Short mmCIF file of C-alpha atoms in Angstrom, two decimals:
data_model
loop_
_atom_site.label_atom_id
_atom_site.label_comp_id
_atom_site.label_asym_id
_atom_site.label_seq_id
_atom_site.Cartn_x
_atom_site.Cartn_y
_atom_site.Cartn_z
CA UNK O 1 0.00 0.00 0.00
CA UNK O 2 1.17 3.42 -0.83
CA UNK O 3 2.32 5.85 2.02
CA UNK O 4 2.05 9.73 2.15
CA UNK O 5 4.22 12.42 3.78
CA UNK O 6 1.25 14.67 5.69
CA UNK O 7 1.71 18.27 7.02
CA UNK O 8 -1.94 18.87 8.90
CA UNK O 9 -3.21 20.98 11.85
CA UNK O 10 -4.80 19.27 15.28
CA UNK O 11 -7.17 20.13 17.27
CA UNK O 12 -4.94 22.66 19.02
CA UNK O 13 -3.91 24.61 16.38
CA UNK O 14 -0.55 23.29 15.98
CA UNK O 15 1.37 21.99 12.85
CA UNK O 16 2.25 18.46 12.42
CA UNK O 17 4.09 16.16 10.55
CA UNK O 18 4.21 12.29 9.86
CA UNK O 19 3.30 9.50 7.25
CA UNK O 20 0.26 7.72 6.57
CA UNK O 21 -0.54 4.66 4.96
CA UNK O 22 -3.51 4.81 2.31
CA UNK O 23 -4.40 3.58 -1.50
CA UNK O 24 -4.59 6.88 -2.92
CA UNK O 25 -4.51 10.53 -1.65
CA UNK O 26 -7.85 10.72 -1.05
CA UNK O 27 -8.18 8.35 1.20
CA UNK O 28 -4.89 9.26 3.15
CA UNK O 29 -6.76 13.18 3.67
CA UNK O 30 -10.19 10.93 5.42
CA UNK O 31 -7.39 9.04 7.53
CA UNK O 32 -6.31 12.52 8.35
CA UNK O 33 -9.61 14.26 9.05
CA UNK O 34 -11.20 11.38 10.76
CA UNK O 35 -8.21 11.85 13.50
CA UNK O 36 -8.99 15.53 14.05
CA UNK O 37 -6.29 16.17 11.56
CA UNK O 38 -6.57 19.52 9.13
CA UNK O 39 -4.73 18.56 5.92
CA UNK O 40 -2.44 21.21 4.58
CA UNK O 41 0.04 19.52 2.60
CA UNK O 42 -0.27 15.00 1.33
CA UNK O 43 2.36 13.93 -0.67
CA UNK O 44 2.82 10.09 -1.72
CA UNK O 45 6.48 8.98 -1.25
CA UNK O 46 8.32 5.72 -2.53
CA UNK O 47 8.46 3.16 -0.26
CA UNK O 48 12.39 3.06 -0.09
CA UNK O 49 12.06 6.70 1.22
CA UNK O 50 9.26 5.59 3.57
CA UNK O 51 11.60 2.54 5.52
CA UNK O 52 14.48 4.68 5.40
CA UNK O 53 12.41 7.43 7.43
CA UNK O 54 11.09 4.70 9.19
CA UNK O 55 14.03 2.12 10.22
CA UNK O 56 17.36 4.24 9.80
CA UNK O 57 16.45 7.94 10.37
CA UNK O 58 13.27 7.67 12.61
CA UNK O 59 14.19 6.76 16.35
CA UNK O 60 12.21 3.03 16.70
CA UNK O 61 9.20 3.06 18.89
CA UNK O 62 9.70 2.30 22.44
CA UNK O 63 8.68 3.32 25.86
CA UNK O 64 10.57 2.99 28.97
CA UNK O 65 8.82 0.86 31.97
CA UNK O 66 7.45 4.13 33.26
CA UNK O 67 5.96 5.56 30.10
CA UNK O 68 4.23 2.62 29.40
CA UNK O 69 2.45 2.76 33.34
CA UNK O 70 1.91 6.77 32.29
CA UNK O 71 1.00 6.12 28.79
CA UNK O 72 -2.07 3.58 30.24
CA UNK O 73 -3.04 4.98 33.26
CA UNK O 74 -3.57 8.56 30.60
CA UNK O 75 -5.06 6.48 28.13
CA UNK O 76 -7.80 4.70 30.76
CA UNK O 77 -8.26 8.22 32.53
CA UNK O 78 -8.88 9.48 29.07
CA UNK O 79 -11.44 6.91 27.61
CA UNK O 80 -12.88 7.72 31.01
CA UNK O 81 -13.70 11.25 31.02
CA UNK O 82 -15.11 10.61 27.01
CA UNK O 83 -12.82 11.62 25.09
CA UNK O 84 -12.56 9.86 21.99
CA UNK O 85 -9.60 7.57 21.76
CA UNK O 86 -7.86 8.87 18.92
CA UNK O 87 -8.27 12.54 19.47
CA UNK O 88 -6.60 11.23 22.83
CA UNK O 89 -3.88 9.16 21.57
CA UNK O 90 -2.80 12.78 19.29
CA UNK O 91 -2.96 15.01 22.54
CA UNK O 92 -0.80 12.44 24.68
CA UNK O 93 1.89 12.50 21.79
CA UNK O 94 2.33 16.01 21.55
CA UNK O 95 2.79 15.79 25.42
CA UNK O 96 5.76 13.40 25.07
CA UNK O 97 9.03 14.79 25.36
CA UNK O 98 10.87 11.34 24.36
CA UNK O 99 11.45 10.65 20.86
CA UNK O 100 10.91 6.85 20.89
CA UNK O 101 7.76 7.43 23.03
CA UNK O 102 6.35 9.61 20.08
CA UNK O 103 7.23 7.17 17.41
CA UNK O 104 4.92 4.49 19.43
CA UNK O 105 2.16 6.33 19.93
CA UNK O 106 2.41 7.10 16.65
CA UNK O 107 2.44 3.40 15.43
CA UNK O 108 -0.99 3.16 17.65
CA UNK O 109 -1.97 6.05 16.02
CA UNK O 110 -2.01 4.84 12.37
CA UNK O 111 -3.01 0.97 13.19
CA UNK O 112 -6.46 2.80 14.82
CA UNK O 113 -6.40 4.90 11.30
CA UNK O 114 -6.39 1.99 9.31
CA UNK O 115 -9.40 0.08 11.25
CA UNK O 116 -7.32 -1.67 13.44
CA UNK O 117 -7.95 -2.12 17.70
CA UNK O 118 -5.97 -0.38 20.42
CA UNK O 119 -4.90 -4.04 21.43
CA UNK O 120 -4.05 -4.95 17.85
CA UNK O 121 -1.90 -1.73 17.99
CA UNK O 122 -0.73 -2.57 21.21
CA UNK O 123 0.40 -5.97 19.51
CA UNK O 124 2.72 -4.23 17.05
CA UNK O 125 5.10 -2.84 20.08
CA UNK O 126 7.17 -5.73 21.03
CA UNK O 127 7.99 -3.96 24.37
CA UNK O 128 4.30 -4.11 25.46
CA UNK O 129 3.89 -7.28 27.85
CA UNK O 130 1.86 -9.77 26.94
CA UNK O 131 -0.79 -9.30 30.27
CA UNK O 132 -1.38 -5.58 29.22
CA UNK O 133 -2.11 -6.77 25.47
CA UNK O 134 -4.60 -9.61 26.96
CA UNK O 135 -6.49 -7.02 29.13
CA UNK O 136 -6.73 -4.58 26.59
CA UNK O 137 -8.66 -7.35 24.66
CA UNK O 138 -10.72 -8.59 27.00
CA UNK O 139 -11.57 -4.74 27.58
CA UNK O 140 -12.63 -4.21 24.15
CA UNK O 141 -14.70 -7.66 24.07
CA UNK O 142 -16.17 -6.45 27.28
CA UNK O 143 -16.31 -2.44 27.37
CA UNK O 144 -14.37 -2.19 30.04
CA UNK O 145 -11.37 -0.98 28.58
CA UNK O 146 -10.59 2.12 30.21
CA UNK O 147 -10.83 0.20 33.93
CA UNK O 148 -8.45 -2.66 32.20
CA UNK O 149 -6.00 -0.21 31.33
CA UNK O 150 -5.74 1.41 34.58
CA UNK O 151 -5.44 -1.81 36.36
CA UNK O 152 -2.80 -3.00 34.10
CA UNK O 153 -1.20 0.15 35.12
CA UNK O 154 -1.49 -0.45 38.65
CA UNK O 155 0.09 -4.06 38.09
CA UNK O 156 2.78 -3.13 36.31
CA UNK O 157 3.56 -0.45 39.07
CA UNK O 158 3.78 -2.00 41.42
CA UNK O 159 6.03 -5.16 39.85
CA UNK O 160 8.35 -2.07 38.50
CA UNK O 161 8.44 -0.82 42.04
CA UNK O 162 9.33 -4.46 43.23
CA UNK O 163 12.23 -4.15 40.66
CA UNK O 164 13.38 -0.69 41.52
CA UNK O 165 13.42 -2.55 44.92
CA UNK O 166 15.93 -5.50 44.35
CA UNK O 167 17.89 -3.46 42.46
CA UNK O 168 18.52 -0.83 45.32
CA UNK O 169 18.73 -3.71 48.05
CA UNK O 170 21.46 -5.99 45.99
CA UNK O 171 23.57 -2.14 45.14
CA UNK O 172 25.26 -2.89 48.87
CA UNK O 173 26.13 -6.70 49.18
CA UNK O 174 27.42 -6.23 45.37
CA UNK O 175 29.46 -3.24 46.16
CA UNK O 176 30.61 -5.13 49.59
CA UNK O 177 31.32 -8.07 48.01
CA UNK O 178 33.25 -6.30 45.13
CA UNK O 179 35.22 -4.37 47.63
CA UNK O 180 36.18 -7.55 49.46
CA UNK O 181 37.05 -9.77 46.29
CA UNK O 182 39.11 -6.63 45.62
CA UNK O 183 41.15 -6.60 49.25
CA UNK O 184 41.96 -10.35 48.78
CA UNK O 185 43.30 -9.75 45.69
CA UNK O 186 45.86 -6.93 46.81
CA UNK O 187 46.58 -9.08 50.33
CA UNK O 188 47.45 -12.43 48.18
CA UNK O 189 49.29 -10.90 45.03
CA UNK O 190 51.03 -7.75 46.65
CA UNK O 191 51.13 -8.09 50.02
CA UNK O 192 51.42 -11.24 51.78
CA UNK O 193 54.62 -11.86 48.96
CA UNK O 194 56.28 -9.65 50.71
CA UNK O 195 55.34 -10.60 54.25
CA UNK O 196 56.40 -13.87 53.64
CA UNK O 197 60.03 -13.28 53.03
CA UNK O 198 60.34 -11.50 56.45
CA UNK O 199 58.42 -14.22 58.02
CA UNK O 200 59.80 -16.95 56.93
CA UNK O 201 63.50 -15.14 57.98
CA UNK O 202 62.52 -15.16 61.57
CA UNK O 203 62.25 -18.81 61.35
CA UNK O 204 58.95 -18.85 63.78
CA UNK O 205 56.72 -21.68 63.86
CA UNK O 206 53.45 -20.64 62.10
CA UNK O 207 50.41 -20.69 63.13
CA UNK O 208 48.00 -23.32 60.68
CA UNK O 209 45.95 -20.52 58.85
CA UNK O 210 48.94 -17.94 58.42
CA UNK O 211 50.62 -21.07 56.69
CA UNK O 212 47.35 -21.55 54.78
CA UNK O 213 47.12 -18.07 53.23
CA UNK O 214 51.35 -18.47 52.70
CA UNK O 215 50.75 -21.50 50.88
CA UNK O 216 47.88 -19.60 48.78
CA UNK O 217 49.72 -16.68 48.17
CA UNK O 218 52.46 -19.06 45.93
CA UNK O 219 49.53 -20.60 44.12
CA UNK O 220 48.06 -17.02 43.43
CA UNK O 221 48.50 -17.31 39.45
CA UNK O 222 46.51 -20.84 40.02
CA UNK O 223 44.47 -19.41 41.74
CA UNK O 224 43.69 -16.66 39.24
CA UNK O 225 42.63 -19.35 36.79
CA UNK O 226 40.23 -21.27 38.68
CA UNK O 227 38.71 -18.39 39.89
CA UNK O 228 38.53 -17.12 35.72
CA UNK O 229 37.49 -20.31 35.01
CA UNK O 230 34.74 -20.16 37.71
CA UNK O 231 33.63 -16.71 36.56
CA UNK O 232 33.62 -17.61 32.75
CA UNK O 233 31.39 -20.88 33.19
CA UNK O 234 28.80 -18.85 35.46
CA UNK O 235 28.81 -16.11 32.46
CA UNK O 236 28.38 -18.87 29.74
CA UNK O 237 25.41 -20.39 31.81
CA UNK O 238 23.69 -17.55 32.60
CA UNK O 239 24.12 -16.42 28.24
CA UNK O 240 22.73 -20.41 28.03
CA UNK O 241 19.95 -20.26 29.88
CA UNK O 242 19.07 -17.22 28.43
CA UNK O 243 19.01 -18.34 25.02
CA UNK O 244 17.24 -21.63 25.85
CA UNK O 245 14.85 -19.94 27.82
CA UNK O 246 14.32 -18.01 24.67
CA UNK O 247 14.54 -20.85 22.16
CA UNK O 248 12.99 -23.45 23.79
CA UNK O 249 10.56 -21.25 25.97
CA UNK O 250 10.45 -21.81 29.86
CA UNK O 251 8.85 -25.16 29.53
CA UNK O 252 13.00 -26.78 29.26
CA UNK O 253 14.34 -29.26 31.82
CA UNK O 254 17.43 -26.78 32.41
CA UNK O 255 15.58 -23.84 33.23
CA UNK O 256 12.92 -25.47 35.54
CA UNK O 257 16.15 -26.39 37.24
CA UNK O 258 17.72 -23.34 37.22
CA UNK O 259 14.24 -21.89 39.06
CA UNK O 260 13.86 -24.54 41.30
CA UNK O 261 17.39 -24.20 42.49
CA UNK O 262 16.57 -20.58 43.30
CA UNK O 263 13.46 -21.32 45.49
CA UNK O 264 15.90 -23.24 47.42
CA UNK O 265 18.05 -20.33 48.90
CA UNK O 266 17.03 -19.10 51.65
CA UNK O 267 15.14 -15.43 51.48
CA UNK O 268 15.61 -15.19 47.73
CA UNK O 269 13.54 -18.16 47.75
CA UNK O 270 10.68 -17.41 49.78
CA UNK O 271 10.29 -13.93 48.01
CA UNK O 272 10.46 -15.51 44.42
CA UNK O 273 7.77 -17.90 45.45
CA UNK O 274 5.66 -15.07 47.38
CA UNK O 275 6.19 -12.46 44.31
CA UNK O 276 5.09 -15.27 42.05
CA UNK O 277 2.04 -16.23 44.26
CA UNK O 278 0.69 -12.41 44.38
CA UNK O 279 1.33 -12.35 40.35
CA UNK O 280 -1.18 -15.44 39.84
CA UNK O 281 -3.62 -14.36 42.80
CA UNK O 282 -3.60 -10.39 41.12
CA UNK O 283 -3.93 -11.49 37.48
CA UNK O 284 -6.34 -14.20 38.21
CA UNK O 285 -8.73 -12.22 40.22
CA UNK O 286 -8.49 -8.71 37.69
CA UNK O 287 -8.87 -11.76 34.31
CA UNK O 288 -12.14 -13.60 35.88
CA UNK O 289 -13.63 -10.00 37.17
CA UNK O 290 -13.10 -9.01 33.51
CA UNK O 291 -15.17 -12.21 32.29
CA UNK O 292 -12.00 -13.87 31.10
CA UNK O 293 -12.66 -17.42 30.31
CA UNK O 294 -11.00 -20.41 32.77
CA UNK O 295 -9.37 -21.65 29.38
CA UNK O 296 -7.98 -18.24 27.94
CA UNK O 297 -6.85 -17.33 31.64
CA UNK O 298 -4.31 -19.72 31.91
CA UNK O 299 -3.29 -19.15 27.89
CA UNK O 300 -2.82 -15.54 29.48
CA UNK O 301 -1.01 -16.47 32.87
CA UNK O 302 1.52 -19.03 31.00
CA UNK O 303 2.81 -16.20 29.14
CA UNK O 304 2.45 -13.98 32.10
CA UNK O 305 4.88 -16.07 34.83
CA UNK O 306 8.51 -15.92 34.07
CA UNK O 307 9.60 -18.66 37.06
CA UNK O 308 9.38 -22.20 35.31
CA UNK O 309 8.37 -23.88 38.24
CA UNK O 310 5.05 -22.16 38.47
CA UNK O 311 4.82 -22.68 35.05
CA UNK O 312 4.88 -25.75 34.96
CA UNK O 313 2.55 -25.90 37.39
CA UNK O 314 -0.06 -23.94 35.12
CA UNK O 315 0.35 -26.40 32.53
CA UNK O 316 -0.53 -29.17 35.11
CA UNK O 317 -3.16 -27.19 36.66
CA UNK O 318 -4.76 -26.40 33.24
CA UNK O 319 -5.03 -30.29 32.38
CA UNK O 320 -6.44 -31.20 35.24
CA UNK O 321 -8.95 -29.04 35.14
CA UNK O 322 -9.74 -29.64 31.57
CA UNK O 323 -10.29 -33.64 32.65
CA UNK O 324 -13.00 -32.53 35.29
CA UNK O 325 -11.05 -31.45 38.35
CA UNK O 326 -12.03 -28.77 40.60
CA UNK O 327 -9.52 -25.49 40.41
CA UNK O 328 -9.38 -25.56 44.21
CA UNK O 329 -8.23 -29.33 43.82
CA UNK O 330 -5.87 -29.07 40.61
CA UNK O 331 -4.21 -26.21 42.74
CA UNK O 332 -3.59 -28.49 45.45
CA UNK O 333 -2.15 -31.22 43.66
CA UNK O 334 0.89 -29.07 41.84
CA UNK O 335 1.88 -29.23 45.80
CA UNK O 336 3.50 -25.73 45.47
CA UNK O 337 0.50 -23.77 46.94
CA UNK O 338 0.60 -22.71 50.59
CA UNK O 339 -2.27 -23.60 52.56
CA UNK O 340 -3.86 -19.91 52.81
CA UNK O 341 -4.19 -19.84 49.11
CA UNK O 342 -5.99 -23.11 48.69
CA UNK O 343 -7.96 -21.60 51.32
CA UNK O 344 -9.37 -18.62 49.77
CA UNK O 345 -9.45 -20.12 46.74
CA UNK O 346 -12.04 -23.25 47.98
CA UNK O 347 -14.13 -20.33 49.61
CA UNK O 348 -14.15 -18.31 46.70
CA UNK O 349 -15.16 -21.44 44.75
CA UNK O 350 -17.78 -22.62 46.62
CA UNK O 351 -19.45 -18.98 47.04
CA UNK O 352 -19.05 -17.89 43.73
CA UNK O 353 -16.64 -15.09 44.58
CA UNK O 354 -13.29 -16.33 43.47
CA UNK O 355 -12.29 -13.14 41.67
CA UNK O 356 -13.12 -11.30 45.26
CA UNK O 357 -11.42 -13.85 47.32
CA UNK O 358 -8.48 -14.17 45.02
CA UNK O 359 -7.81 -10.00 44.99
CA UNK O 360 -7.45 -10.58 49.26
CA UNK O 361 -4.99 -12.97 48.53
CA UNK O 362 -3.15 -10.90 46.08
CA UNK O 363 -3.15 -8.10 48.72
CA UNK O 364 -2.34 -10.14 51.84
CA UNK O 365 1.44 -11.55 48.90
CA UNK O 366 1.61 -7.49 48.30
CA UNK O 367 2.09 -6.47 51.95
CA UNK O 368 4.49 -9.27 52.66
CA UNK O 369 6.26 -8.29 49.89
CA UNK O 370 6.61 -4.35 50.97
CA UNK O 371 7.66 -5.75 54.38
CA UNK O 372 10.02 -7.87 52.83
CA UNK O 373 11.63 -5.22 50.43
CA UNK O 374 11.32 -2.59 53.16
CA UNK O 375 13.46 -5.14 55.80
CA UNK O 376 15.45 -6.31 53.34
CA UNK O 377 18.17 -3.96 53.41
CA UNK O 378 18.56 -4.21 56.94
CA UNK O 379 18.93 -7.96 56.99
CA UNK O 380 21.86 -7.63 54.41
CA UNK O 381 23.58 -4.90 56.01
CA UNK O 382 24.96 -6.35 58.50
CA UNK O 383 25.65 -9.55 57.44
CA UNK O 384 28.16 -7.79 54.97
CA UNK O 385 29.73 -5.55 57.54
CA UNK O 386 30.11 -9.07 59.82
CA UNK O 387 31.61 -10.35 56.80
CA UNK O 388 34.00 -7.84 55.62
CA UNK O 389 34.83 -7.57 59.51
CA UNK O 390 35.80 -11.35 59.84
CA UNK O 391 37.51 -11.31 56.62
CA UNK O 392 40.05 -8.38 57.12
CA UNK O 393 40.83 -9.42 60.45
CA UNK O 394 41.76 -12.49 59.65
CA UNK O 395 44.18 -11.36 57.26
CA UNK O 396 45.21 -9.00 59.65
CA UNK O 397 45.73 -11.86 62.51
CA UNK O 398 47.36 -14.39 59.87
CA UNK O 399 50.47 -11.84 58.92
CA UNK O 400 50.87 -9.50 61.79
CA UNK O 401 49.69 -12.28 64.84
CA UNK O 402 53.68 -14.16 64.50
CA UNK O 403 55.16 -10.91 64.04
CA UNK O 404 53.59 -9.80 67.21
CA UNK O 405 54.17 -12.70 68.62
CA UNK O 406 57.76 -12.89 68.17
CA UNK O 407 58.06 -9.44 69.56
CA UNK O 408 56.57 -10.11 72.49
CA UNK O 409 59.11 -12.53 73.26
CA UNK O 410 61.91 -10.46 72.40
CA UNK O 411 60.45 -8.09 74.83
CA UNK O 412 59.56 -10.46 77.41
CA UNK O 413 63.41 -12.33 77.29
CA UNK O 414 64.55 -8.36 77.86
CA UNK O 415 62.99 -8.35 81.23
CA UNK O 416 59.94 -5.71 80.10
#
């Protein structure tokens, strides 16, 4: 289909630019004017111009975490108050200020043009998750799209919050653990060397560990290795998992492992499986509120949970209940469900308000998880200070403890 180079004026009285995709010119200036768009200038341009605007000179469409969250919640508040979607969609992309936020707006802008849905637009952005697109569907299907889109907002909040979280609460131990790695390095290559020769001059039985880190200290360059090697193989597993996990999907042997291996350490694991559990209790309740089928919910929540153990368990889950089981029962038997959620989840059944009971659950995982995050930085503080503590002063006591030592005895055979 032919595109065309537009200059028009919006609603606002301001001049704007772009392309549009139409058969002929005439149909490109209805595009325009059904968007609120006052034509000035349509000019059809060869497609080679159009994909080198488009893919080399054009900044590709993309919006950060956060402008995604904005860009919904604006969109839902929008549809809200009655303003028509695309004469919304223009007035939020003059508001951007980034240029790859523009450029996707713009996308949604000319799939809407062209007949399309918001979620078919929304389909086009590979950055978009997958849950958004799903309750933007169900939203059209069931004319609730503005409340969809603010509650996918919410959601995805809140998980980018989680994020922001982790990331500030792993900054220390990383640093800490950097800074350590660091000090053994300079005490094993540099210094101990040197210490040695003026130990080993005074002819002093050692003590067992100050031997120990002697004895390391002439292996350093083995050392090195091993701990390359070590570093190397954890970097070309994490790059392997990462492209299985992208080949193969989350469904491989090698991944489940990989997330079943992380449940297993202690606090990481507990708030992997409680983050997961308020994922499944949130979406769940908000896809069954929004008349979501049983079927097409988990379809949505397999593409929705990253951990492969819980995935798994949605596939098992989704067979059983396909052969005639109860959900309250097929939840039960993937064995990874605490109590409290079975709980809720039998009441909800039996009462007919699963999507209510389910949303008390997801709160109940949410605060946990705040607490968590919010005493998480505590617990890690000063286990790394104990650690840095014990470390340095046993380097400190394995080179300078003889050395003392022998001084004392100097002193002592000197009558002091």
């Amino acid at each position: 289909m032919p595109y065309f180079y537009y200059r028009a004026t919006n609603f606002a009285g301001e001049t704007v630019s772009g392309i549009i995709e139409a058969t002929d010119k005439s149909e490109a200036i209805e595009k325009l004017s059904s968007i609120s768009l006052v034509p000035e200038r349509v000019i059809r341009i060869p497609s080679f111009i159009y994909f080198l605007i488009k893919h080399i000179f054009s900044a590709p469409p993309y919006m950060s975490p956060r402008e995604l969250i904005d860009f919904l919640k604006s969109v839902g508040i929008g549809i809200k108050a009655g303003i028509p979607l695309l004469e919304l969609l223009i007035s939020i992309q003059e508001e951007m200020t980034s240029r790859r936020a523009k450029a996707a707006v713009r996308e949604i802008i000319q799939t809407l043009s062209a007949g399309g849905t918001f979620s078919q637009a929304l389909k086009k952005l590979k950055f978009v998750p997958s849950i958004v697109i799903a309750f933007a569907e169900i939203g059209e299907e069931t004319g609730n799209l503005a409340d969809n889109l603010i509650f996918a907002s919410q959601r995805l909040e809140f998980i980018e919050t989680v994020k922001s979280q982790v990331k500030s609460a792993s900054i220390y131990p990383i640093i800490s653990f950097t800074v350590v790695m660091a000090s053994l390095f300079v005490w094993i290559y540099f210094v101990i060397p040197k210490v040695s020769v003026f130990l080993y001059s005074l002819g002093l039985e050692l003590p067992v560990y100050t031997l120990f880190l002697l004895n390391l200290s002439k292996k350093r360059e083995i050392i090195l290795y091993y701990f390359l090697g070590i570093f190397g193989g954890i970097l070309i597993s994490y790059f392997l998992l990462k492209f299985i996990t992208k080949k193969f999907g989350k469904g491989h042997i090698l991944v489940y492992l990989k997330d079943k291996i992380k449940m297993k350490i202690p606090i990481l694991g507990k708030f992997i499986k409680e983050y997961n559990l308020f994922l499944l209790a949130s979406f769940m309740s908000s896809l069954l509120r929004s008349g979501c089928s049983i079927e097409r919910m988990f379809s949505i929540l397999r593409s929705v949970i990253d951990n492969a153990v819980f995935y798994r368990a949605i596939n098992e889950i989704n067979e059983r209940v396909n052969k005639g089981e109860s959900l309250t029962e097929a939840f039960r038997n993937a064995k990874i469900f605490p109590p409290f959620f079975l709980r809720y989840m039998a009441v909800g059944e039996k009462t007919g308000t699963l999507d209510e009971q389910l949303e008390i659950v997801a709160q109940f995982y949410k605060e946990k998880l705040d607490r968590i995050l919010s005493t998480l930085p505590k617990l890690i503080e000063p286990i790394m200070i104990a650690l840095i503590g014990i470390i340095t002063l046993s380097m400190i006591m394995a080179v300078f403890y003889p050395i003392y030592s022998q001084i004392g005895k100097i002193l002592g055979k000197g009558g002091f």
